[in-house]
Amino acid sequence: MAKIKKRSWAEPFKIKVVEPLKITTREYRENAIQEAGYNTFLLHSEDVYIDLLTDSGTNAMSDNQWAGMMLGDEAYAGSKNYYNLEEKMQQYYGYKYLVPAHQGRGAEHMISQVLIRPGMYVPGNMYFTTTRLHQELAGGTFVDVIIDEAHDPQNQHPFKGNVDLQKLEDLIKKVGADKIPYLSIAGTVNMAGGQPFSMENLKQTYDLCKKHGIRIIFDATRAVENAYFIKVREKGYEDKTIAEILKEMCSYTDGATVSAKKDLYVNIGGFLATNEYEVFEETRNIVVVYEGLHTYGGIAGRDMEAMARGIEEMVEYDQVRARIGQVEYVGENLLKHGIPIVEPVGGHAIFLDAKKFYPHIQQVDFPAQTLAAEIYIDSGVRSMERGIVSAGRNKETGDHYYPKLELVRLTFPRRVYTQAHCDVMIESIVDTFENRDKVKGLKMVYEPKYLRFFQARFERL
Ligand SMILES: *Cc1c(COP(=O)(O)O)cnc(C)c1O
């Protein structure tokens, strides 16, 4: 066999401050998860070794961002950090106007209230929980127009986040363009497993929307990860910088909502951006009601400064390559060991297919919830369930929803864990897989009324 030459890459940063982690025994973790009712959301963070619950607000900031924190101008009005953030947003995203918000859902709330009227329809490339909820609270109806491939966990389509233009045309024909205030497009679609859209598809979507006078509002929360996939997968973009691709993506949209807790390497913050003065003016009218004055929007000056500096760092190719490289490294190694995961591996997380992992556990006995608990017991790695528990119950029949996908999500915080941590994750999941036959499911012993996955409690069968 020919020798394959492999050149390793490593993190484009070094460690300056450390946060010590508690190393626990298996017996300790058995006890901790039992006390937490076999629900990883109820574990104390202190008892977790590697925390892959979410990548939202769990980023490590750079020394430059921390230095910026000391330059926070905490004036109630006209903070210099606001103007700095505005300048960086205009420079890198290219939109004209900025309204800060405490986090992504604050921006989603405002754009929904400003643009959606009862009886309207909002098409989108799959839903995101908070985005759809705010559209519905404003009286709108969300319509999924993502391509069918996105719903198939084994389909290898490189751009599973693409909009199905036929579905969009059908909707326009059915309800009329004047009933569609905007199309909502998300970068690296979270609920589809972190899957990107292509520039070609965005351009075509934009042309179709323009023809009918429909805006595009970009959920640019994970835009940089999407730009990276365009660079490495789409012809004609291999030599463009992440910054150029980001700007081009935004140029085919009319405005954006952003949760800074993702791409921007901060722990809190968000914003809304628009090219339309009327939308800007309306939003500034409501930001003071729900978020704060229009020059701070519920964020401290120092956090706006960290966001501004984060924008400059997020477009650095090596940073995003290392982030997605970690996810790919874990994904490739799990596949090598025959672990069933959602493919292709997305930008921010690995999804384990619990139905295939535990084929002997029926869905009513919560295979994904069980798997998340077993991985924690094995190594102290915290993941979360995305299956029957998260899906909830049918309001009419009272029975569980039985979602097609019964998954465990391992989400990677940015710049937080090393490759050795990644090896611990891989080894632990492989060990859990090898011991799969010994595991039985769980039974639910406490069920809250809303969003039950956060607080439900279980016991071993
Ligand atoms: C996290 C997220 C949001 C919501 O942002 P918050 O800051 O959590 O309110 C919206 N869209 C996407 C794609 C996200 O990942």
XYZ file of C-alpha atoms and ligand atoms in Angstrom:
476
model
C 0.000 0.000 0.000
C 1.300 3.433 -0.889
C 2.263 5.483 2.088
C -0.135 8.369 2.609
C 1.668 11.513 3.526
C -0.176 13.378 6.185
C 0.596 16.874 7.367
C -1.057 17.712 10.657
C -2.451 21.108 11.389
C -2.740 22.538 14.868
C -4.619 25.281 16.634
C -3.655 28.804 15.451
C -3.344 30.078 19.029
C -1.619 29.221 22.279
C -2.998 29.045 25.789
C -2.454 32.001 28.118
C -5.047 31.427 30.859
C -6.337 28.047 32.007
C -9.481 26.973 33.814
C -8.731 23.803 35.796
C -11.177 20.931 35.329
C -12.290 18.479 37.982
C -11.226 14.915 37.177
C -13.821 12.502 38.523
C -14.154 8.728 38.831
C -16.702 6.567 37.092
C -18.377 5.904 40.435
C -18.655 9.651 41.072
C -20.251 10.209 37.667
C -22.671 7.277 38.124
C -23.883 9.029 41.219
C -23.971 12.510 39.650
C -26.054 11.447 36.639
C -28.439 9.492 38.840
C -28.954 12.599 40.969
C -29.497 14.579 37.769
C -32.290 12.177 36.760
C -30.228 10.905 33.797
C -30.660 14.302 32.162
C -27.403 16.029 31.148
C -29.110 19.449 31.428
C -29.459 18.837 35.173
C -25.779 18.081 35.815
C -23.705 20.650 37.652
C -21.213 22.099 35.192
C -18.493 21.493 37.810
C -19.029 17.733 37.452
C -18.513 17.867 33.687
C -15.064 17.210 32.196
C -15.628 18.159 28.530
C -18.772 20.205 27.988
C -20.309 19.726 24.545
C -23.826 20.782 25.499
C -23.754 23.825 23.206
C -21.435 26.171 21.285
C -23.571 29.162 22.199
C -21.704 31.701 24.314
C -19.177 29.059 25.368
C -16.321 30.488 23.259
C -12.846 31.419 24.499
C -12.096 35.084 23.799
C -8.665 36.189 22.573
C -6.234 38.387 24.514
C -7.165 41.191 22.127
C -10.847 40.788 22.977
C -10.074 40.756 26.721
C -7.971 43.892 26.279
C -10.979 45.447 24.562
C -13.122 44.601 27.600
C -11.018 47.054 29.630
C -11.829 49.755 27.092
C -15.569 49.462 27.681
C -17.238 52.845 27.484
C -20.259 52.310 29.719
C -21.967 55.601 28.861
C -25.740 55.224 28.653
C -25.798 56.890 25.254
C -23.336 57.063 22.380
C -20.719 54.625 23.703
C -17.613 54.607 21.540
C -17.779 50.798 21.485
C -21.117 51.037 19.669
C -19.555 53.126 16.910
C -16.661 50.710 16.689
C -19.063 47.775 16.348
C -21.082 49.658 13.736
C -17.935 50.316 11.711
C -16.796 46.667 11.825
C -20.288 45.422 10.926
C -20.415 47.754 7.916
C -16.890 46.796 6.879
C -17.285 43.001 7.094
C -20.998 42.304 6.583
C -21.619 45.326 4.373
C -25.047 46.349 5.685
C -25.830 50.030 6.215
C -27.549 50.178 9.593
C -26.943 48.454 12.946
C -29.215 47.879 15.942
C -27.587 45.971 18.813
C -29.554 43.356 20.799
C -28.816 41.371 23.957
C -28.550 38.162 21.905
C -29.849 36.627 18.670
C -33.440 36.162 19.750
C -33.677 39.861 20.687
C -32.887 40.753 17.062
C -35.313 38.083 15.800
C -38.048 39.497 17.999
C -37.531 43.009 16.598
C -37.382 42.101 12.900
C -40.450 39.871 13.287
C -42.451 42.628 15.008
C -41.409 45.204 12.407
C -42.022 43.174 9.227
C -44.584 40.432 9.945
C -48.353 41.025 10.161
C -50.963 38.399 11.156
C -51.805 36.127 8.228
C -48.398 36.424 6.580
C -46.056 33.559 5.609
C -42.319 33.362 6.222
C -40.455 30.789 4.134
C -37.132 29.532 5.480
C -34.443 26.882 4.907
C -35.602 24.747 7.843
C -36.677 26.284 11.098
C -34.628 27.372 14.083
C -36.437 27.228 17.436
C -36.294 30.907 18.466
C -36.517 32.272 14.907
C -39.742 30.406 14.161
C -41.255 31.189 17.541
C -40.816 34.953 17.019
C -42.286 34.702 13.517
C -45.309 32.903 14.974
C -45.670 35.339 17.890
C -45.893 38.142 15.310
C -48.772 36.280 13.622
C -46.778 34.693 10.800
C -46.682 31.093 9.596
C -43.328 29.480 8.949
C -43.023 27.452 5.722
C -40.050 25.103 5.266
C -38.518 25.499 1.777
C -35.242 23.638 2.349
C -34.297 20.921 -0.186
C -35.515 17.403 0.687
C -31.940 16.113 1.050
C -31.669 18.072 4.317
C -34.075 15.685 6.005
C -32.015 12.582 5.179
C -29.166 12.024 7.687
C -27.157 9.843 5.299
C -27.467 11.974 2.162
C -24.025 13.275 1.106
C -25.234 16.458 -0.687
C -22.515 19.112 -0.062
C -25.061 21.921 0.393
C -27.963 20.470 2.336
C -28.893 23.981 3.494
C -29.994 25.028 -0.012
C -33.402 26.536 -0.705
C -35.693 24.474 -2.953
C -36.641 27.124 -5.536
C -39.668 25.125 -6.677
C -41.051 25.004 -3.114
C -40.517 28.763 -2.857
C -42.229 29.459 -6.206
C -45.137 27.242 -5.203
C -45.605 29.197 -1.994
C -45.467 32.543 -3.822
C -48.081 31.273 -6.292
C -50.293 29.944 -3.512
C -50.361 32.882 -1.067
C -49.099 35.814 -3.172
C -45.883 37.787 -2.782
C -47.578 40.527 -0.759
C -48.248 37.964 2.000
C -44.511 37.170 2.255
C -42.627 39.923 4.122
C -39.298 38.146 3.707
C -37.541 34.875 3.166
C -35.509 33.822 6.164
C -32.251 32.121 5.198
C -29.853 30.621 7.742
C -26.167 29.898 7.267
C -24.982 26.381 8.234
C -28.477 25.206 9.144
C -28.350 24.168 12.779
C -31.366 21.843 12.842
C -30.149 20.004 9.721
C -26.853 19.206 11.457
C -24.879 22.358 10.586
C -25.295 22.112 6.787
C -24.386 25.038 4.485
C -26.078 26.599 1.438
C -24.118 27.346 -1.733
C -23.489 30.824 -3.143
C -25.100 29.746 -6.415
C -28.273 28.739 -4.604
C -28.328 31.988 -2.611
C -27.930 34.004 -5.812
C -30.792 32.144 -7.510
C -32.953 32.560 -4.426
C -32.154 36.273 -4.392
C -33.079 36.672 -8.075
C -36.389 34.896 -7.546
C -37.186 36.986 -4.472
C -36.240 40.252 -6.210
C -38.536 39.401 -9.122
C -41.414 39.255 -6.646
C -40.311 42.114 -4.409
C -39.594 39.848 -1.438
C -36.760 40.664 0.982
C -34.212 38.178 2.240
C -33.334 38.358 5.923
C -30.176 36.397 6.682
C -29.804 34.521 9.962
C -26.067 35.223 9.815
C -25.370 33.686 13.225
C -23.237 30.962 11.598
C -22.407 32.826 8.375
C -18.651 32.377 8.726
C -18.926 28.586 8.952
C -21.094 28.695 5.816
C -18.473 30.861 4.073
C -15.801 28.293 4.937
C -17.811 25.479 3.318
C -18.327 27.619 0.194
C -14.572 28.171 0.015
C -13.692 24.477 0.279
C -16.634 22.988 -1.643
C -17.870 25.446 -4.303
C -16.111 25.943 -7.623
C -14.781 29.446 -8.165
C -14.414 30.275 -4.466
C -11.250 28.363 -3.546
C -9.058 31.470 -3.836
C -11.432 33.935 -2.183
C -10.963 34.960 1.431
C -13.568 34.195 4.100
C -14.128 37.963 4.381
C -14.839 38.263 0.637
C -17.242 35.331 0.692
C -19.058 36.665 3.776
C -19.513 40.067 2.124
C -20.765 38.507 -1.097
C -23.280 36.351 0.806
C -24.617 39.398 2.632
C -24.845 41.349 -0.648
C -27.609 38.965 -1.801
C -29.682 39.724 1.289
C -31.428 42.830 2.622
C -30.663 42.513 6.300
C -29.533 40.101 8.996
C -30.043 38.920 12.544
C -26.974 37.695 14.395
C -26.340 35.894 17.660
C -22.796 37.003 18.497
C -22.526 34.004 20.861
C -21.481 31.835 17.915
C -19.227 33.177 15.080
C -18.036 36.266 16.983
C -16.140 34.437 19.772
C -17.940 36.189 22.621
C -20.075 35.000 25.513
C -23.084 37.304 25.019
C -24.483 39.751 22.457
C -26.271 40.041 19.130
C -27.491 42.536 16.550
C -29.827 43.306 13.712
C -28.539 44.854 10.486
C -30.468 46.251 7.539
C -30.013 48.198 4.329
C -33.464 49.801 4.553
C -33.742 53.087 6.396
C -37.462 52.592 7.204
C -36.784 49.203 8.780
C -33.904 50.706 10.738
C -36.076 53.535 11.994
C -38.909 51.196 13.051
C -36.459 48.883 14.812
C -34.868 51.752 16.691
C -38.348 52.633 17.906
C -38.861 49.233 19.496
C -35.310 48.497 20.645
C -35.777 51.035 23.452
C -38.868 49.141 24.653
C -37.427 45.627 24.723
C -33.628 45.768 24.734
C -32.217 49.140 25.724
C -31.141 52.394 24.103
C -30.300 52.067 20.383
C -26.582 52.479 21.093
C -26.342 49.548 23.512
C -29.366 47.271 22.965
C -29.010 45.355 26.232
C -25.253 44.777 26.015
C -22.489 46.415 28.047
C -20.042 48.667 26.194
C -17.229 46.230 26.923
C -19.162 43.374 25.342
C -19.781 45.447 22.200
C -16.030 46.033 22.038
C -15.354 42.290 22.326
C -17.881 41.728 19.516
C -16.199 44.323 17.276
C -12.830 42.644 17.796
C -14.414 39.207 17.358
C -15.679 40.196 13.898
C -12.088 40.830 12.793
C -10.955 37.453 14.162
C -13.832 35.356 12.853
C -12.960 35.979 9.194
C -9.413 34.683 9.644
C -9.246 31.485 7.624
C -7.013 29.613 10.100
C -9.426 30.249 12.971
C -12.483 28.838 11.224
C -10.451 26.022 9.673
C -9.288 24.930 13.131
C -12.833 25.117 14.475
C -14.384 23.033 11.697
C -11.223 20.887 11.547
C -11.869 19.714 15.111
C -15.412 18.662 14.268
C -14.142 16.855 11.150
C -11.349 15.158 13.099
C -13.787 13.664 15.591
C -16.277 12.786 12.835
C -13.708 10.994 10.656
C -12.390 8.972 13.595
C -15.857 7.947 14.717
C -16.673 6.788 11.171
C -13.438 4.785 11.104
C -14.691 2.914 14.160
C -18.074 2.271 12.597
C -19.978 4.662 14.869
C -23.275 5.748 13.248
C -23.346 9.556 12.795
C -25.183 12.091 10.629
C -23.276 12.769 7.397
C -21.663 14.798 6.041
C -20.233 16.156 9.279
C -21.448 19.745 9.730
C -19.826 22.933 10.957
C -20.447 22.948 14.671
C -21.422 19.518 15.960
C -21.390 15.751 15.630
C -24.748 13.996 15.773
C -24.764 10.358 16.904
C -27.578 8.225 15.501
C -28.939 6.609 18.665
C -31.417 4.365 16.839
C -28.495 2.653 15.115
C -26.253 2.854 18.185
C -28.805 1.061 20.384
C -30.980 -0.907 17.928
C -32.262 -3.034 20.830
C -33.714 -0.035 22.703
C -37.164 1.040 21.503
C -37.779 4.741 20.914
C -40.260 4.886 23.849
C -37.378 3.832 26.104
C -35.377 6.927 25.090
C -32.249 5.625 23.305
C -30.686 9.089 22.755
C -31.315 10.170 26.359
C -29.743 6.880 27.455
C -26.725 7.346 25.189
C -26.025 10.876 26.446
C -26.112 9.554 30.032
C -23.828 6.601 29.210
C -21.204 8.804 27.531
C -21.195 11.067 30.568
C -20.757 8.093 32.912
C -17.916 6.766 30.776
C -15.799 9.917 30.560
C -17.513 13.040 31.915
C -18.265 14.292 28.379
C -21.569 16.164 28.348
C -23.752 15.975 25.231
C -27.489 16.423 24.766
C -30.498 14.548 23.493
C -32.201 15.561 20.238
C -34.894 12.932 19.820
C -38.166 11.842 21.353
C -37.679 13.781 24.601
C -36.947 17.047 22.736
C -39.856 16.435 20.334
C -42.448 16.543 23.143
C -46.060 15.406 22.980
C -48.924 15.843 20.566
C -51.341 18.303 22.205
C -54.454 16.473 20.921
C -53.622 12.817 21.526
C -51.259 13.287 24.463
C -48.871 10.719 22.954
C -45.185 11.363 22.345
C -44.143 12.652 18.946
C -41.922 9.965 17.401
C -39.329 11.939 15.395
C -37.515 10.204 12.553
C -34.202 11.316 13.976
C -33.176 10.090 17.427
C -29.853 11.858 17.941
C -27.254 12.840 20.509
C -25.578 16.168 19.768
C -21.942 16.881 20.647
C -21.407 20.595 20.062
C -17.939 22.123 19.953
C -17.202 25.359 21.821
C -14.770 27.526 19.814
C -11.091 27.589 20.841
C -11.839 25.828 24.149
C -10.714 22.207 23.861
C -7.524 20.626 22.510
C -6.984 17.681 20.220
C -6.253 15.500 23.280
C -9.747 16.366 24.520
C -11.026 15.295 21.091
C -9.249 11.947 21.516
C -10.949 11.445 24.882
C -14.333 12.071 23.211
C -13.575 9.566 20.436
C -12.277 6.870 22.800
C -15.191 7.301 25.134
C -17.809 7.025 22.392
C -16.063 3.952 20.962
C -15.996 2.310 24.421
C -19.654 3.136 24.950
C -20.395 1.572 21.555
C -18.483 -1.592 22.447
C -20.513 -1.936 25.642
C -23.828 -1.158 23.965
C -25.428 -4.587 24.513
C -25.347 -4.230 28.302
C -27.376 -1.028 28.241
C -31.140 -0.866 28.731
C -33.275 2.207 28.241
C -34.806 4.703 30.665
C -38.253 5.513 31.978
C -39.474 9.060 32.534
C -40.418 9.735 36.156
C -40.972 13.512 35.977
C -42.246 15.440 32.981
C -42.551 19.236 32.893
C -45.290 20.815 30.795
C -43.134 22.904 28.434
C -39.809 22.133 26.695
C -39.602 18.957 28.741
C -36.061 18.031 27.653
C -34.590 20.716 29.928
C -35.951 19.377 33.204
C -37.393 15.886 32.694
C -36.105 13.193 35.072
C -35.519 9.532 34.346
C -34.639 6.250 36.024
C -32.927 3.198 34.611
C -35.189 0.407 33.379
C -28.223 30.461 18.608
C -28.958 30.760 17.375
C -29.995 31.714 17.349
C -30.521 32.416 18.600
O -29.539 33.175 19.198
P -29.490 33.411 20.805
O -28.292 34.266 20.981
O -29.369 32.065 21.433
O -30.739 34.108 21.195
C -30.608 31.969 16.132
N -30.248 31.330 15.002
C -29.263 30.405 14.994
C -28.888 29.746 13.717
C -28.588 30.091 16.171
O -27.627 29.159 16.152
